[in-house]
């Protein structure tokens, strides 16, 4: 099979972790005799520096031409005070929208070998295994009107949270389908005691659930969810939520996995005529400028995103499982980066990438 992949290293540690992810992708392609056609594009702060835009048109063109895109991270401290329109993050939001990847799948697993990496008590974390399905192209991230308004006496800022029925329906279907292949439970997260947006969300999700009688649905308010994720994480199987809540809850979920560096994600849209998903694959972590360029960052989130790409965009289940098994083997070996608090000397980013390749075979 020919794998046409666009690599978007982005900013900060994005470059280091995607280098290792690509190394793993090359190894898998060689092992299973796939042809790999890689292209590279500019996204985020580096794109602003080189072209003036966080999402150059050329990057959109390359992304639409590729079968899948692998992203590192975006964000640079020199843009901290820039308005949202001129920030590196705008590039990521723009490419999600351009590709139409409305469902962001963020699996959170407490690996047995990493229980001690989590600051939480082992008995709480042990066995936690969930997937957060975050709506990714709607809600308050994209709603208009938005802006900072200087109207006379007072300055006012406005953001708009908006969802249509069809936006909720399509991401709900993704969650229910995923649940069917797992423990058959969807927990929908909202704030329906306060927000009309959440009332519509709850109504639509409940309706869609009728098409999946084999899947159990419950609803939880987002504040309570934040607490239950820590108190009783094993209660969750598929967690379905809107864009901003999903952003926040997935960082919290990272504590269960030991480190945010561990978390991969798959952002998918509709299927192409070939049956494969349009997809953008991105680790959950940010650009971590404080450790950028030091060969310290954990590449496993980016490498896990390669596994997700193989599964969703290329339907290469065996290859995806091979990457996941190799990641688990490396975790068990203790050859991990500093964020996972190894008992011995921490491994470098490159050493972890090499170890995963070696474990693949
Ligand atoms: C994430 C990130 C992004 C988001 C930022 C970088 C725009 O936090 O993917 O979780 O908020 O979606
Ligand atoms: Mg986030």
Coordinates of C-alpha atoms and ligand atoms in Angstrom, one line a residue:
X1 CA 0.0 0.0 0.0
X2 CA 1.1 3.5 -0.7
X3 CA 1.0 5.8 2.4
X4 CA 0.9 9.5 1.5
X5 CA 1.6 11.3 4.7
X6 CA 2.1 15.0 5.4
X7 CA 4.3 15.8 8.4
X8 CA 3.7 19.0 10.2
X9 CA 6.3 19.2 13.0
X10 CA 5.2 22.7 14.1
X11 CA 6.9 24.3 17.1
X12 CA 8.9 23.5 20.2
X13 CA 9.2 19.8 21.0
X14 CA 6.9 19.1 18.0
X15 CA 10.0 18.8 15.8
X16 CA 11.7 16.2 18.1
X17 CA 8.7 14.1 18.7
X18 CA 7.6 13.9 15.1
X19 CA 11.1 13.0 14.1
X20 CA 10.7 9.8 16.2
X21 CA 7.2 9.2 15.1
X22 CA 8.4 9.3 11.4
X23 CA 11.2 7.0 12.3
X24 CA 8.6 4.5 13.6
X25 CA 6.4 5.0 10.6
X26 CA 9.4 4.3 8.3
X27 CA 10.2 1.1 10.2
X28 CA 6.6 -0.2 10.0
X29 CA 6.4 0.6 6.3
X30 CA 9.6 -1.3 5.7
X31 CA 8.6 -4.3 7.8
X32 CA 5.2 -4.6 6.1
X33 CA 6.3 -3.6 2.6
X34 CA 4.3 -0.4 2.3
X35 CA 5.5 2.5 0.2
X36 CA 5.9 5.7 2.2
X37 CA 5.5 9.1 0.4
X38 CA 6.3 11.8 3.0
X39 CA 5.9 15.5 2.5
X40 CA 6.5 18.3 5.0
X41 CA 4.6 21.5 5.7
X42 CA 4.7 24.6 7.9
X43 CA 2.2 25.1 10.7
X44 CA 2.1 27.3 13.8
X45 CA 4.7 29.7 15.0
X46 CA 7.4 28.5 12.6
X47 CA 4.9 29.2 9.7
X48 CA 4.3 32.7 11.0
X49 CA 8.0 33.3 11.1
X50 CA 8.6 32.0 7.6
X51 CA 5.5 33.1 5.8
X52 CA 3.5 35.5 8.0
X53 CA 0.6 33.1 8.4
X54 CA 0.1 30.3 11.0
X55 CA -1.5 28.2 8.2
X56 CA 0.0 29.0 4.8
X57 CA -2.2 28.0 1.8
X58 CA 0.5 25.6 0.7
X59 CA 0.0 23.6 3.9
X60 CA -3.7 23.3 3.3
X61 CA -3.0 22.2 -0.2
X62 CA -0.5 19.6 0.9
X63 CA -2.9 18.4 3.6
X64 CA -5.8 18.0 1.2
X65 CA -3.5 16.1 -1.2
X66 CA -2.2 13.7 1.5
X67 CA -4.0 10.6 2.9
X68 CA -3.2 11.7 6.4
X69 CA -1.3 14.4 8.3
X70 CA 0.9 13.9 11.4
X71 CA 1.2 17.0 13.5
X72 CA 3.7 17.7 16.3
X73 CA 2.7 20.7 18.4
X74 CA 2.1 24.4 18.0
X75 CA 2.8 27.4 20.2
X76 CA 5.7 29.7 20.8
X77 CA 6.2 32.1 23.8
X78 CA 6.9 35.1 21.5
X79 CA 3.3 35.0 20.5
X80 CA 1.9 34.9 24.1
X81 CA 0.4 38.4 23.9
X82 CA -0.7 38.2 20.3
X83 CA -4.5 38.2 19.5
X84 CA -6.0 34.8 18.7
X85 CA -6.1 35.5 15.0
X86 CA -2.3 36.0 14.9
X87 CA -1.3 33.1 17.1
X88 CA 0.3 29.8 16.1
X89 CA -2.8 28.0 17.6
X90 CA -4.9 29.6 14.9
X91 CA -3.0 27.4 12.4
X92 CA -4.0 24.2 14.2
X93 CA -7.6 25.3 14.5
X94 CA -7.6 26.3 10.8
X95 CA -6.3 23.0 9.6
X96 CA -8.7 21.0 11.7
X97 CA -11.5 23.0 10.1
X98 CA -10.0 22.8 6.5
X99 CA -9.8 19.0 6.9
X100 CA -13.2 18.8 8.5
X101 CA -11.9 16.5 11.3
X102 CA -14.8 17.0 13.7
X103 CA -14.1 14.1 16.1
X104 CA -11.0 14.0 18.2
X105 CA -10.3 10.6 19.7
X106 CA -8.1 10.7 22.8
X107 CA -7.5 7.4 24.4
X108 CA -6.4 7.4 28.0
X109 CA -4.9 4.3 29.5
X110 CA -3.2 3.6 32.7
X111 CA -0.5 1.1 31.6
X112 CA 0.3 -1.4 34.4
X113 CA 4.0 -0.6 34.1
X114 CA 3.5 3.1 34.6
X115 CA 1.2 3.2 37.6
X116 CA 4.0 4.7 39.7
X117 CA 4.4 7.5 37.2
X118 CA 1.0 8.9 38.1
X119 CA 0.9 11.2 41.1
X120 CA -2.5 9.5 42.0
X121 CA -2.7 6.4 44.2
X122 CA -2.2 3.2 42.2
X123 CA -5.5 1.6 43.4
X124 CA -7.4 4.6 41.9
X125 CA -5.6 4.6 38.6
X126 CA -5.1 0.8 38.0
X127 CA -7.2 -0.5 35.1
X128 CA -8.4 2.9 33.9
X129 CA -9.0 2.6 30.1
X130 CA -11.2 5.2 28.4
X131 CA -11.4 7.2 25.2
X132 CA -12.4 10.8 25.1
X133 CA -14.3 11.8 22.0
X134 CA -14.0 15.5 21.8
X135 CA -16.0 17.5 19.2
X136 CA -13.3 19.4 17.4
X137 CA -14.6 21.8 14.8
X138 CA -17.4 23.6 16.6
X139 CA -18.5 25.2 19.9
X140 CA -16.8 28.2 21.5
X141 CA -13.5 27.7 19.6
X142 CA -15.2 28.7 16.4
X143 CA -18.4 30.5 17.3
X144 CA -19.1 34.1 16.2
X145 CA -19.5 36.8 17.2
X146 CA -16.1 36.9 18.9
X147 CA -13.7 39.6 19.8
X148 CA -12.7 42.3 22.2
X149 CA -15.0 45.2 21.8
X150 CA -14.1 48.7 22.8
X151 CA -17.5 50.2 23.1
X152 CA -17.4 53.5 24.9
X153 CA -16.9 53.4 28.7
X154 CA -16.2 49.7 29.0
X155 CA -14.1 47.1 27.2
X156 CA -16.0 43.9 26.6
X157 CA -14.9 40.5 25.3
X158 CA -17.3 38.1 23.6
X159 CA -17.1 34.5 22.6
X160 CA -20.0 32.4 21.3
X161 CA -20.7 28.8 22.1
X162 CA -22.8 27.4 19.3
X163 CA -23.8 23.9 18.2
X164 CA -26.2 22.7 15.5
X165 CA -28.1 19.4 15.8
X166 CA -26.1 17.9 12.9
X167 CA -22.7 18.8 14.5
X168 CA -23.8 16.9 17.6
X169 CA -25.3 14.0 15.7
X170 CA -22.2 13.2 13.7
X171 CA -19.8 13.2 16.6
X172 CA -22.3 11.2 18.7
X173 CA -22.3 8.5 16.1
X174 CA -18.5 8.3 16.3
X175 CA -18.7 7.8 20.0
X176 CA -21.5 5.1 19.9
X177 CA -19.7 3.2 17.1
X178 CA -16.5 3.2 19.2
X179 CA -18.3 2.0 22.3
X180 CA -19.6 -1.0 20.3
X181 CA -16.1 -2.2 19.9
X182 CA -15.2 -1.6 23.6
X183 CA -17.2 -1.9 26.8
X184 CA -20.4 -0.6 25.3
X185 CA -20.8 2.5 27.4
X186 CA -21.0 6.1 26.5
X187 CA -20.9 8.9 29.1
X188 CA -21.9 12.2 27.6
X189 CA -20.5 15.3 29.4
X190 CA -22.3 18.6 29.5
X191 CA -23.4 21.6 31.6
X192 CA -27.1 21.3 30.9
X193 CA -28.0 22.7 34.3
X194 CA -26.7 26.1 33.0
X195 CA -26.2 26.1 29.2
X196 CA -28.8 25.9 26.4
X197 CA -26.0 24.5 24.2
X198 CA -25.7 21.6 26.6
X199 CA -29.4 21.1 26.7
X200 CA -29.5 20.6 23.0
X201 CA -26.4 18.4 23.3
X202 CA -28.1 16.1 25.8
X203 CA -31.3 15.9 23.8
X204 CA -29.6 15.0 20.6
X205 CA -27.2 12.5 22.2
X206 CA -30.1 10.8 23.9
X207 CA -32.0 10.5 20.6
X208 CA -29.0 9.1 18.8
X209 CA -28.5 6.5 21.6
X210 CA -31.9 5.0 20.5
X211 CA -30.1 3.7 17.4
X212 CA -27.6 1.9 19.5
X213 CA -29.7 -0.2 22.0
X214 CA -26.7 -2.4 22.8
X215 CA -24.7 0.6 24.1
X216 CA -25.5 2.1 27.6
X217 CA -25.6 5.9 27.8
X218 CA -25.3 8.1 30.9
X219 CA -25.0 11.8 31.2
X220 CA -22.7 13.7 33.6
X221 CA -22.2 17.3 34.3
X222 CA -18.7 18.5 33.4
X223 CA -17.8 19.7 36.9
X224 CA -18.7 16.3 38.4
X225 CA -16.9 14.6 35.5
X226 CA -13.7 16.5 36.4
X227 CA -14.0 15.0 39.9
X228 CA -15.0 11.5 38.9
X229 CA -12.1 11.2 36.4
X230 CA -9.8 11.3 39.4
X231 CA -12.0 9.5 42.0
X232 CA -13.3 6.7 39.9
X233 CA -11.7 6.6 36.4
X234 CA -12.7 3.0 35.8
X235 CA -16.3 4.0 35.5
X236 CA -15.6 5.6 32.1
X237 CA -15.4 3.8 28.8
X238 CA -16.3 6.3 26.0
X239 CA -16.5 9.9 27.1
X240 CA -18.3 12.1 24.6
X241 CA -18.1 15.9 25.0
X242 CA -18.0 19.3 23.2
X243 CA -14.8 21.0 22.2
X244 CA -13.7 23.1 25.2
X245 CA -14.8 20.6 27.8
X246 CA -12.9 17.9 25.9
X247 CA -9.8 20.1 25.8
X248 CA -9.8 20.5 29.5
X249 CA -10.8 17.0 30.5
X250 CA -8.2 15.4 28.3
X251 CA -5.4 17.2 30.1
X252 CA -6.8 16.0 33.3
X253 CA -7.0 12.4 31.9
X254 CA -3.3 12.6 31.2
X255 CA -2.6 12.4 34.9
X256 CA -4.1 8.9 34.8
X257 CA -1.7 7.9 32.1
X258 CA 1.3 9.2 34.1
X259 CA 2.2 12.1 31.8
X260 CA 0.6 14.2 29.1
X261 CA 3.5 13.1 26.9
X262 CA 1.9 9.7 26.7
X263 CA -1.3 10.7 25.1
X264 CA -1.9 10.2 21.3
X265 CA -4.9 11.5 19.4
X266 CA -6.7 11.0 16.2
X267 CA -8.8 13.7 14.6
X268 CA -11.1 12.2 12.1
X269 CA -13.8 13.4 9.8
X270 CA -16.0 11.5 7.4
X271 CA -14.8 8.6 5.4
X272 CA -13.4 9.0 1.9
X273 CA -14.8 7.0 -1.0
X274 CA -12.0 4.5 -0.3
X275 CA -13.5 3.9 3.2
X276 CA -10.5 5.4 5.0
X277 CA -10.9 8.3 7.3
X278 CA -9.6 11.8 6.5
X279 CA -7.3 12.3 9.5
X280 CA -5.0 14.5 11.4
X281 CA -2.9 12.8 14.0
X282 CA -1.6 14.8 16.9
X283 CA -0.2 14.1 20.3
X284 CA -2.3 15.8 23.1
X285 CA 0.6 17.7 24.5
X286 CA 1.7 21.2 23.6
X287 CA 5.0 22.6 22.3
X288 CA 6.7 22.7 25.7
X289 CA 9.2 25.5 24.8
X290 CA 10.9 25.1 28.2
X291 CA 12.4 21.7 27.1
X292 CA 12.4 22.2 23.4
X293 CA 15.6 21.2 21.6
X294 CA 16.9 19.2 24.6
X295 CA 16.1 15.7 23.4
X296 CA 14.1 15.2 26.6
X297 CA 10.5 15.2 25.4
X298 CA 8.4 12.0 25.5
X299 CA 7.8 10.9 21.9
X300 CA 5.2 8.2 22.8
X301 CA 2.2 10.5 22.3
X302 CA 3.4 11.2 18.8
X303 CA 4.3 7.5 18.2
X304 CA 0.9 6.4 19.5
X305 CA -0.6 8.9 17.0
X306 CA 1.2 7.0 14.2
X307 CA -0.6 3.8 15.4
X308 CA -3.9 5.6 15.3
X309 CA -3.1 6.8 11.7
X310 CA -2.3 3.3 10.6
X311 CA -5.6 2.1 12.0
X312 CA -8.0 4.9 11.0
X313 CA -6.6 6.3 7.8
X314 CA -5.1 3.2 6.3
X315 CA -7.1 0.4 8.0
X316 CA -3.8 -1.3 8.8
X317 CA -4.9 -2.9 12.0
X318 CA -2.0 -5.4 12.3
X319 CA 0.6 -2.6 11.7
X320 CA -1.2 -0.4 14.3
X321 CA -1.1 -3.2 16.9
X322 CA 2.6 -3.8 16.2
X323 CA 3.3 -0.2 17.1
X324 CA 1.1 -0.3 20.2
X325 CA 2.8 -3.5 21.4
X326 CA 6.2 -2.0 20.8
X327 CA 5.3 1.0 22.9
X328 CA 4.1 -1.3 25.7
X329 CA 7.3 -3.3 25.5
X330 CA 9.4 -0.1 25.8
X331 CA 7.3 1.1 28.8
X332 CA 7.8 -2.3 30.5
X333 CA 11.6 -2.0 29.9
X334 CA 11.7 1.2 31.9
X335 CA 13.6 2.9 29.1
X336 CA 11.5 6.1 29.3
X337 CA 11.8 9.8 29.4
X338 CA 12.0 11.9 32.5
X339 CA 8.3 12.9 32.6
X340 CA 7.5 9.3 33.5
X341 CA 9.9 9.4 36.4
X342 CA 12.0 6.3 35.6
X343 CA 13.9 4.7 38.5
X344 CA 17.1 4.8 36.5
X345 CA 18.6 7.4 34.2
X346 CA 16.0 8.9 31.9
X347 CA 16.1 8.0 28.2
X348 CA 16.3 10.7 25.5
X349 CA 13.6 11.4 23.0
X350 CA 15.7 9.7 20.3
X351 CA 16.5 6.6 22.5
X352 CA 12.8 6.0 23.1
X353 CA 12.1 6.3 19.3
X354 CA 15.0 3.8 18.6
X355 CA 13.7 1.5 21.3
X356 CA 10.2 1.4 19.8
X357 CA 11.7 0.7 16.3
X358 CA 13.8 -2.1 17.8
X359 CA 10.8 -3.6 19.5
X360 CA 8.8 -3.6 16.3
X361 CA 11.5 -5.8 14.8
Ligands
LIG1 C1 -5.1 20.6 22.2 C2 -4.5 21.9 22.3 C3 -5.1 22.9 21.3 C4 -6.6 23.0 21.6 C5 -4.4 24.3 21.3 C6 -2.9 24.2 21.0 C7 -5.1 25.1 20.2 O1 -4.6 22.4 23.6 O2 -5.1 20.0 21.1 O3 -5.6 20.0 23.2 O4 -7.0 23.8 22.5 O5 -7.3 22.3 20.9
LIG2 MG1 -5.4 21.0 25.0

